[in-house]
Short mmCIF file of C-alpha atoms in Angstrom, two decimals:
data_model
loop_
_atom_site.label_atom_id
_atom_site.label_comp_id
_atom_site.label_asym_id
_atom_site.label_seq_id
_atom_site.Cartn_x
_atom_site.Cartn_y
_atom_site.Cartn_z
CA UNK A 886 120.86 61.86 119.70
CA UNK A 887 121.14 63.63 122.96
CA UNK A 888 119.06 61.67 125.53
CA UNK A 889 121.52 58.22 123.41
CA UNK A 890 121.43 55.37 125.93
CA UNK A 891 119.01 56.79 128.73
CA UNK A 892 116.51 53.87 129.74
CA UNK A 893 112.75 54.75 130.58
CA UNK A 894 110.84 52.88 131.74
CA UNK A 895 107.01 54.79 131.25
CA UNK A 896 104.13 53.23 133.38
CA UNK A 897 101.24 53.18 130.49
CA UNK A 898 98.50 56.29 131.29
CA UNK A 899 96.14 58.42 129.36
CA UNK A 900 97.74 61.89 127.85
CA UNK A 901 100.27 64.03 129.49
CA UNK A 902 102.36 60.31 130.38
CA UNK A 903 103.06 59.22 126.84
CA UNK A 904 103.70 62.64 125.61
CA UNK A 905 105.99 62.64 128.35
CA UNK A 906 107.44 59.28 127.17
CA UNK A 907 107.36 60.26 123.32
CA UNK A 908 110.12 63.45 124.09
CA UNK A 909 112.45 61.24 125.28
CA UNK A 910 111.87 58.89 122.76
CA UNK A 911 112.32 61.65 120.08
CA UNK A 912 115.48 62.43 121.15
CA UNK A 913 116.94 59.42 121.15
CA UNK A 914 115.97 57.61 124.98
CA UNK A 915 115.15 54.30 124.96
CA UNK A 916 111.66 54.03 126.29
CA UNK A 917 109.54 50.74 127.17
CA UNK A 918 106.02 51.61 128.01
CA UNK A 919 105.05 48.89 130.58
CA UNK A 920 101.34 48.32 129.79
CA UNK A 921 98.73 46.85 131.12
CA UNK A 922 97.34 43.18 129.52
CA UNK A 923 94.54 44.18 127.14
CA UNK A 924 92.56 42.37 124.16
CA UNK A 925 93.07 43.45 121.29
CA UNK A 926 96.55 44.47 121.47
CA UNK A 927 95.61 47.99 120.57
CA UNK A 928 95.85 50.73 123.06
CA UNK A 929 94.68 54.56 124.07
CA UNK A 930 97.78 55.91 123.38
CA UNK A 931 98.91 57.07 120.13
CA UNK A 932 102.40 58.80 121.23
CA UNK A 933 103.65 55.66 120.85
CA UNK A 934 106.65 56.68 118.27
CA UNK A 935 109.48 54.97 119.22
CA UNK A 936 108.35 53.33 122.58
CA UNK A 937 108.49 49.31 122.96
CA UNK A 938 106.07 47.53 125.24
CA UNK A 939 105.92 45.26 127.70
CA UNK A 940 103.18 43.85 128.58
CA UNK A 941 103.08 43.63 132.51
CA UNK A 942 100.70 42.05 135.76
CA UNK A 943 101.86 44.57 138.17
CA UNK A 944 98.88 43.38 140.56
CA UNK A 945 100.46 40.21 140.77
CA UNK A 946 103.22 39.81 143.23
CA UNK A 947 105.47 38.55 140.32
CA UNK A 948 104.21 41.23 138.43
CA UNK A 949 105.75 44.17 140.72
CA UNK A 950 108.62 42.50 141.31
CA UNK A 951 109.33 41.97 138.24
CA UNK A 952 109.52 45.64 137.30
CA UNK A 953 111.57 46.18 141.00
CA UNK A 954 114.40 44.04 138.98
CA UNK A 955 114.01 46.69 135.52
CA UNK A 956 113.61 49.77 137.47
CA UNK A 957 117.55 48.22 138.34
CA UNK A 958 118.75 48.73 134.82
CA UNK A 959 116.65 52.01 134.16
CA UNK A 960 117.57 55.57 134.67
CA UNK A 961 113.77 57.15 134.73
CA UNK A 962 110.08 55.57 136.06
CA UNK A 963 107.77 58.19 134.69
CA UNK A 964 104.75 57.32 136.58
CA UNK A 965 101.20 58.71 136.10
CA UNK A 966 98.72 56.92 139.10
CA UNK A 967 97.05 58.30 141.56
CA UNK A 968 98.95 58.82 145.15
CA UNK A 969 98.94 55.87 146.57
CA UNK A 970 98.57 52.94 144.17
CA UNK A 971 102.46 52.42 143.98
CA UNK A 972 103.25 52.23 147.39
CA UNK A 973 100.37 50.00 147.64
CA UNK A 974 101.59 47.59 145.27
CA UNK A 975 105.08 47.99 146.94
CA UNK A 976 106.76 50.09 144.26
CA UNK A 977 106.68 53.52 145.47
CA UNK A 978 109.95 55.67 145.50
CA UNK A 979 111.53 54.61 148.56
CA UNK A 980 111.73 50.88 147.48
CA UNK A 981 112.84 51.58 144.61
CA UNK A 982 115.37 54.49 145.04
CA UNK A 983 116.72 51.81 147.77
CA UNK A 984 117.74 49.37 144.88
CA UNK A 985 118.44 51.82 142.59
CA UNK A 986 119.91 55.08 143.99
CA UNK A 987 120.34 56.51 140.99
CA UNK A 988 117.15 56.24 139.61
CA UNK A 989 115.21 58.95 138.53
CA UNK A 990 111.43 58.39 140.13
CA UNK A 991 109.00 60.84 137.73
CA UNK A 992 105.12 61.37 139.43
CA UNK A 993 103.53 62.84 136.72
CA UNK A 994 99.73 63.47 138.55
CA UNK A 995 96.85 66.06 138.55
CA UNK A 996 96.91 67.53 141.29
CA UNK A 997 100.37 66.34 143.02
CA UNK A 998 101.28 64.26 145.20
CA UNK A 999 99.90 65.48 148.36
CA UNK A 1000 97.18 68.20 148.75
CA UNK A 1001 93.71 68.36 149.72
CA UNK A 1002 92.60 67.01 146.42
CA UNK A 1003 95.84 65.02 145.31
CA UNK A 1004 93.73 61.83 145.47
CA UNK A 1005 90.38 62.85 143.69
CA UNK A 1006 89.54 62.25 140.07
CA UNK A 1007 90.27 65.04 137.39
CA UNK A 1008 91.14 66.13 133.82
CA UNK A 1009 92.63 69.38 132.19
CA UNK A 1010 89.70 71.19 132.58
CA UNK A 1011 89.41 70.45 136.36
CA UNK A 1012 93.60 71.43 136.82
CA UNK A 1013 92.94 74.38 134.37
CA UNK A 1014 90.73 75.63 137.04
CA UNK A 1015 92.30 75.32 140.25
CA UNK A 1016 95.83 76.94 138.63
CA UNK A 1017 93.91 79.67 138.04
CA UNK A 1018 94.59 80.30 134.26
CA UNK A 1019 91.12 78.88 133.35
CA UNK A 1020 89.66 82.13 135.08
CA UNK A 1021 91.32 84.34 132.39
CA UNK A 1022 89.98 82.28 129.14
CA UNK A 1023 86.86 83.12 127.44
CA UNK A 1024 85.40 85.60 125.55
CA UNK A 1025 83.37 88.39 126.94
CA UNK A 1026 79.88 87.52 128.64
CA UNK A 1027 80.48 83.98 128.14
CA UNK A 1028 82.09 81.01 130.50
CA UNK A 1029 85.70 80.49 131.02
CA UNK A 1030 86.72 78.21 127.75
CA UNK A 1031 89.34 75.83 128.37
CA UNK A 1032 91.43 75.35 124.87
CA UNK A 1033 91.24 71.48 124.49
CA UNK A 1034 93.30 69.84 126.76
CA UNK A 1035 96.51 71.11 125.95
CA UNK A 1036 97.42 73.67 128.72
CA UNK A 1037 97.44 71.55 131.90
CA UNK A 1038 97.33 67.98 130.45
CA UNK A 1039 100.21 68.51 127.80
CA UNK A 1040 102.06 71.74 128.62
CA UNK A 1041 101.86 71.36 132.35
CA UNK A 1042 102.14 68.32 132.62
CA UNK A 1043 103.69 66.06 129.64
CA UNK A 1044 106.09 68.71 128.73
CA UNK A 1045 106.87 69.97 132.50
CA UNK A 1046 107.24 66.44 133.62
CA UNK A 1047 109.65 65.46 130.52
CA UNK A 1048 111.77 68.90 132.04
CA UNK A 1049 112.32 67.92 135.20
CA UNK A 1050 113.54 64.53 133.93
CA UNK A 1051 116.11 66.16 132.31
CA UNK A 1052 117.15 68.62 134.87
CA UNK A 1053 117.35 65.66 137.21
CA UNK A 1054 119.05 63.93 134.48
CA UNK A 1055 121.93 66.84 134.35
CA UNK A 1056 122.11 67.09 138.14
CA UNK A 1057 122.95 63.32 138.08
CA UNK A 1058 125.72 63.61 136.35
CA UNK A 1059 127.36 65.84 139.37
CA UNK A 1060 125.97 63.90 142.31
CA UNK A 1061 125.51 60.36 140.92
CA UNK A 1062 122.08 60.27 142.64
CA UNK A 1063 118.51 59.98 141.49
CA UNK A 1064 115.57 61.72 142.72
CA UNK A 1065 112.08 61.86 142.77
CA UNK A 1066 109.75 64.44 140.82
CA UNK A 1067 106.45 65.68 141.59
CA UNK A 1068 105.17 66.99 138.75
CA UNK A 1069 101.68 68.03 139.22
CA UNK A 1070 99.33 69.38 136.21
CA UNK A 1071 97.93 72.58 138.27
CA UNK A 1072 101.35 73.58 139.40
CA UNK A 1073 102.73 73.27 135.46
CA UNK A 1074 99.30 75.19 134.52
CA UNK A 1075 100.62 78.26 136.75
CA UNK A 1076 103.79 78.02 136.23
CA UNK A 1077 103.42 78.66 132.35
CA UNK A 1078 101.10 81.60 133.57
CA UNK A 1079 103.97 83.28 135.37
CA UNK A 1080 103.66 86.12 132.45
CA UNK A 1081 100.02 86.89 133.61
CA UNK A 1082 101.04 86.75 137.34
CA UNK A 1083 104.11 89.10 136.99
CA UNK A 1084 102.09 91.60 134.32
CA UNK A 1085 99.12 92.24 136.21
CA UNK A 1086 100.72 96.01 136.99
CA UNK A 1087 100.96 96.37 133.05
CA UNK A 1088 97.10 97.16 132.53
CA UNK A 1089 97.07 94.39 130.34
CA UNK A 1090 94.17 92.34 132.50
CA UNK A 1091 92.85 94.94 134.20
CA UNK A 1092 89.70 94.58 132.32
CA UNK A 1093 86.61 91.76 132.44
CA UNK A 1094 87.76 88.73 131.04
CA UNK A 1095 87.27 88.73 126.92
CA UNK A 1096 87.85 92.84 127.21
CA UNK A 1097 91.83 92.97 127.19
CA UNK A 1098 94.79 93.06 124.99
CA UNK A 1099 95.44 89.35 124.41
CA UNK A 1100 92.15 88.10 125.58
CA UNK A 1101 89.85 88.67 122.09
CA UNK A 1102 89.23 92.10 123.47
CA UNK A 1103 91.21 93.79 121.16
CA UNK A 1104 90.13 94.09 117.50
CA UNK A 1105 93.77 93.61 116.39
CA UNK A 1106 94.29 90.49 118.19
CA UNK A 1107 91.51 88.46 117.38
CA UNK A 1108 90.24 85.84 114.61
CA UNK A 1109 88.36 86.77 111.63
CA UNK A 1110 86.05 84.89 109.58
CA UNK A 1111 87.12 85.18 105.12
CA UNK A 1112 84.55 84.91 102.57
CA UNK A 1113 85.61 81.20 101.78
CA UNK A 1114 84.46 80.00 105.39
CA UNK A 1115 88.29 80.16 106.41
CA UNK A 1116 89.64 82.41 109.08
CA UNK A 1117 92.68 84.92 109.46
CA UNK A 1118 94.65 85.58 112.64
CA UNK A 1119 95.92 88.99 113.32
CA UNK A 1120 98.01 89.73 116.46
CA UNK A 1121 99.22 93.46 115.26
CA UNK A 1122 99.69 94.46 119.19
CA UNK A 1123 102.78 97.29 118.13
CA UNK A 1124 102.16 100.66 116.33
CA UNK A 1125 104.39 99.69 113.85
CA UNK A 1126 102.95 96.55 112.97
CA UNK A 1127 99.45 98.08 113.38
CA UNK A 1128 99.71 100.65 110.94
CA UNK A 1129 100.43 97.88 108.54
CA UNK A 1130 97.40 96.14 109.52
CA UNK A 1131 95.19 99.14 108.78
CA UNK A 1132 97.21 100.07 104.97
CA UNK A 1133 96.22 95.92 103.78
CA UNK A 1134 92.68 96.65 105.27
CA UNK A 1135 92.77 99.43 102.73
CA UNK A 1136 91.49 101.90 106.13
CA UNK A 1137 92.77 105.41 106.96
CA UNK A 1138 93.85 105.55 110.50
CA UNK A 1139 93.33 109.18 110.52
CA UNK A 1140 89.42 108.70 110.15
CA UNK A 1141 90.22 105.71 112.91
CA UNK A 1142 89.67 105.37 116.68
CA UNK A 1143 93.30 105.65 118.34
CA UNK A 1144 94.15 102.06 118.30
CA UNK A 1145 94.58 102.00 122.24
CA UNK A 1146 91.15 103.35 122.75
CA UNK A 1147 89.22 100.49 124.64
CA UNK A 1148 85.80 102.39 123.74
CA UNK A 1149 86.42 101.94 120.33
CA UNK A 1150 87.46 98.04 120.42
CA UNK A 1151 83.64 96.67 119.62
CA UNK A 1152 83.23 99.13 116.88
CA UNK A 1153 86.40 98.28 115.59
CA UNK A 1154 85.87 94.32 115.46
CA UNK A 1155 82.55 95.16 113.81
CA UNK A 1156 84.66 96.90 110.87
CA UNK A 1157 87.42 94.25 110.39
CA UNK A 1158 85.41 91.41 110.68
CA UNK A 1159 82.97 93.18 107.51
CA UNK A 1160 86.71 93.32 105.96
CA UNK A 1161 87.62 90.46 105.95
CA UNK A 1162 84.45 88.61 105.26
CA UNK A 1163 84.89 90.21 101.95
CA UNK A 1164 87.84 88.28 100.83
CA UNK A 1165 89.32 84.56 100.89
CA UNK A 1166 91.75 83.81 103.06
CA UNK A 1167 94.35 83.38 100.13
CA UNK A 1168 93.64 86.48 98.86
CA UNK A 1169 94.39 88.07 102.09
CA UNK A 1170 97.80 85.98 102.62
CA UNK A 1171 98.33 87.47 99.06
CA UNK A 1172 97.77 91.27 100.85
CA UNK A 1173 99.51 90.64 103.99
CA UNK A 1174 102.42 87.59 103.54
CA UNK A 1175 106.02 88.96 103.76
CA UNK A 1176 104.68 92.09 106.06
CA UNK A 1177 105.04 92.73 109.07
CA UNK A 1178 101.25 93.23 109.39
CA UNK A 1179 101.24 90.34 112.28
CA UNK A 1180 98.29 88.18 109.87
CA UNK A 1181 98.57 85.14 109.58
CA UNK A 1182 95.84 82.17 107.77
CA UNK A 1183 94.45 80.00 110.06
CA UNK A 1184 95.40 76.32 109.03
CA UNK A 1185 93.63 73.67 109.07
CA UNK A 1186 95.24 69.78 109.96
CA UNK A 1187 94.41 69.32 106.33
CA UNK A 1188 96.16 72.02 105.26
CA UNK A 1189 98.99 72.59 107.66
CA UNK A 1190 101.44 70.46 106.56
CA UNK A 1191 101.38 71.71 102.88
CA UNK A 1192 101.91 75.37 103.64
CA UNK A 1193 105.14 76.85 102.20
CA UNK A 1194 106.65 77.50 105.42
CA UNK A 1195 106.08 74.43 107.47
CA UNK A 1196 107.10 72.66 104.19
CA UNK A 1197 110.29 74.29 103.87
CA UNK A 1198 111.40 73.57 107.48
CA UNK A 1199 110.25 69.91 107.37
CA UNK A 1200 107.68 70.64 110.47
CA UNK A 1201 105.56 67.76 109.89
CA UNK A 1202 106.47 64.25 109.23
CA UNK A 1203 105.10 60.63 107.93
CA UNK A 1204 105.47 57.68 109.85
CA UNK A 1205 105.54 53.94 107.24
CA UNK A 1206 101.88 54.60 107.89
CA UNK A 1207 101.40 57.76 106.11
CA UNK A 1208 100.15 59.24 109.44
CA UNK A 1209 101.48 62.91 109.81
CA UNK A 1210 102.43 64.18 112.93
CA UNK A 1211 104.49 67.10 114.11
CA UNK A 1212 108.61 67.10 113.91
CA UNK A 1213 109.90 67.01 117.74
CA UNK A 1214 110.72 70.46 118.59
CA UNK A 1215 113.38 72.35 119.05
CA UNK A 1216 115.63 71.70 116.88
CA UNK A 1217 118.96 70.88 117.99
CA UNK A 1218 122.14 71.84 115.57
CA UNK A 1219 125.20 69.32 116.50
CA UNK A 1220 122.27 65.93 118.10
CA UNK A 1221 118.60 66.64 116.23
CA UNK A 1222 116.24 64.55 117.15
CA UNK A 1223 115.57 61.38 114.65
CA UNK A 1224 112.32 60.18 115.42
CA UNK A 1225 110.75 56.76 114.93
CA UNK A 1226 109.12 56.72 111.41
CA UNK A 1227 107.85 53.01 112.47
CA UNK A 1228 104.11 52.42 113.78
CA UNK A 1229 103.22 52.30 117.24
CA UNK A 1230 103.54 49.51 119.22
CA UNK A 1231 100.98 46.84 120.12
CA UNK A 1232 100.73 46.02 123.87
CA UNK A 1233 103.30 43.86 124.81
CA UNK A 1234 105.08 43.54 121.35
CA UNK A 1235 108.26 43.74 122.94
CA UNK A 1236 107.89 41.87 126.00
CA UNK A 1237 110.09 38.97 125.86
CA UNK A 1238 113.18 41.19 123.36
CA UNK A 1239 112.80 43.59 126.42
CA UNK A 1240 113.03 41.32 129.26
CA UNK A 1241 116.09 39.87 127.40
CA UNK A 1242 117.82 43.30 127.63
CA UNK A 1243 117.12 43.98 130.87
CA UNK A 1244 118.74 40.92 132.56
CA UNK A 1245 115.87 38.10 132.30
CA UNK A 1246 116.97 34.73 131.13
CA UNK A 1247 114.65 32.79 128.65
CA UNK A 1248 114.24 30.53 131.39
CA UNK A 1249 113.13 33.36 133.79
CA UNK A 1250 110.45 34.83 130.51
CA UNK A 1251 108.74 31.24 130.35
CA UNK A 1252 108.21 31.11 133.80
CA UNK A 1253 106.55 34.76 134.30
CA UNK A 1254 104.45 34.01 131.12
CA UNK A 1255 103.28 30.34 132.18
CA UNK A 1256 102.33 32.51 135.12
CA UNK A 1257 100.29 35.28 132.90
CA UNK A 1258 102.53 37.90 134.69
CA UNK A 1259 103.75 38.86 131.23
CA UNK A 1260 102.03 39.01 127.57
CA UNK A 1261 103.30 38.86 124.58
CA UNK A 1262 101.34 39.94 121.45
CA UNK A 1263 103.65 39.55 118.37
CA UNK A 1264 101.99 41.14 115.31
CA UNK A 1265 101.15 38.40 112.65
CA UNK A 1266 102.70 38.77 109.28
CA UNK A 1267 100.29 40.00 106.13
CA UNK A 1268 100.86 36.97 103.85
#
């Protein structure tokens, strides 16, 4: 795989971390997520596939020095803390870029790692809002809606974090030298908003939030409601595609509002919506599949992985515990990704096979855990 041979080392946090971890993993990094000592052995994160762990005191002197010695043998620390609590617990970048120059030092935080609020407490909702982007979700008269947690915790920050890695990963192999990456979830929030920054001249937000093209303003971008409880997704933003929404509808668009007419937007959601409640939603994939209409079902978890066309690519996968998850994406054509089909780990599953690879002598592993600087939580056997 592409990433074959590149040791992480990922600093166990909620979210936006592991996903972090997990696309390395995927394609083919070998990533030990250093957690914290817990009982049970379970833990938060389930983007575990194909992560070991080690189960680490990092409070304790022996603790933090013991992860100085692997961050010696590792190419990336994906961290996820607060500013602050690494250099407190004297592993912050400049210690450890001093050992290892060539290490590549990922801060993966909310709001970065300096700021006026780079220290206080947040979640996606809270970095959705201060890039800016949450200002433009929601439908009309009604809040800003933040979608989940998947613009600023994941997408700004697991996915822009997991970037830089491997830009800084590329530019290593020119300079021989590490570096260290702020990634901050409100700056990867507005940077995946450039398009709304840079189109504001279009006339496409010009208009109240929930009143524009792409917003739920328009009646042929918008989510309707089938007569089986289900829902259909149209996005038919060109003429072309348009006109094809209107012939499935079974509508004349000469006895129709010009589709670019804002006045006649509400009317015109009124009249779809009556549409399509009178149909399921396979009998309207029957009317518009293989079209260019722009309509789409709206799938369910249940039902996603089961659909013709996710089924023909292979875009889901089972792990040995039946769990299905998403393939890693994109696809590459000479190194694809071959992820893990094996279970998460259990905290600190790893701990002593992992210490072994990184330099540690058994000697060295009975000492740290007669200390309780390391765990080790080997899953028992079903008999």
């Amino acid at each position: 795989m592409a990433l074959r041979g590149v040791r992480v080392l990922e600093l166990a946090g909620l979210a936006p971390a592991p996903l972090c971890g997990q696309i390395l993993a995927d394609f083919g990094a070998q990533v030990v997520r250093v957690d914290r000592f817990s009982r049970p052995a379970m833990t938060a994160d389930v983007q575990g596939r194909g992560k070991r762990s080690l189960a680490l005191d990092l409070k304790q002197p022996r603790g933090a020095e013991t992860l100085t010695r692997l961050c010696l043998r590792a190419d990336v620390l994906i961290e996820p803390f607060r500013p602050g609590v690494m250099e407190n617990l004297n592993l912050g970048p400049d210690v450890l870029l001093k050992n290892n120059p060539k290490l590549i030092y990922a801060r993966l935080t909310g709001f970065g790692s300096s700021g006026a609020y780079s220290k206080m407490a947040g979640h996606d909702i809270n970095y959705l809002a201060v890039s800016g982007v949450l200002s433009r979700l929601g439908r009309k008269d009604e809040n800003p809606y933040a979608p989940v947690n998947l613009l600023a915790d994941f997408a700004g920050g697991g996915v822009m974090c997991a970037l830089g890695i491997i830009i800084a990963l590329y530019e290593r192999t020119k300079s021989g030298k590490g570096q260290v990456i702020d990634a901050s979830m409100v700056e990867g929030a507005a940077y995946l908003s450039s398009f709304l920054w840079k189109s504001q001249n279009l006339g496409l937000w010009n208009r109240p939030r929930g009143e524009n093209l792409l917003d739920s303003g328009a009646p042929f971008y918008e989510t309707y409601e089938t007569s089986d409880g289900k829902f259909m997704a149209v996005g038919a933003i060109e003429p072309q595609f348009y006109k094809q929404l209107i012939s499935g509808l079974g509508l004349d668009s000469h006895k129709l509002p010009d589709q670019y007419d804002f006045s006649g937007w509400p009317e015109m959601k009124k009249k779809f919506a009556d549409l399509f409640s009178k149909k399921t939603q396979a009998e309207w994939c029957g009317i518009f599949d293989n079209t260019d209409a722009c309509v789409t079902p709206v799938l369910s978890f249940d039902d996603v992985a089961l659909h013709p066309h996710n089924k023909q690519r292979g875009a889901f996968l089972k792990n040995d515990q039946e769990e299905i998850s998403p393939r890693p994406s994109p696809l590459l054509s000479r190194t694809p990704a071959t992820p893990s089909s094996k279970r998460d780990p259990f905290i600190g599953e790893h701990t002593e096979e992992i210490l072994l690879d990184y330099g540690f002598s058994k000697e060295e592993i009975a000492q740290l855990k007669s200390l309780k600087v390391i765990e080790s939580n080997k899953p028992k056997a079903n008999l």
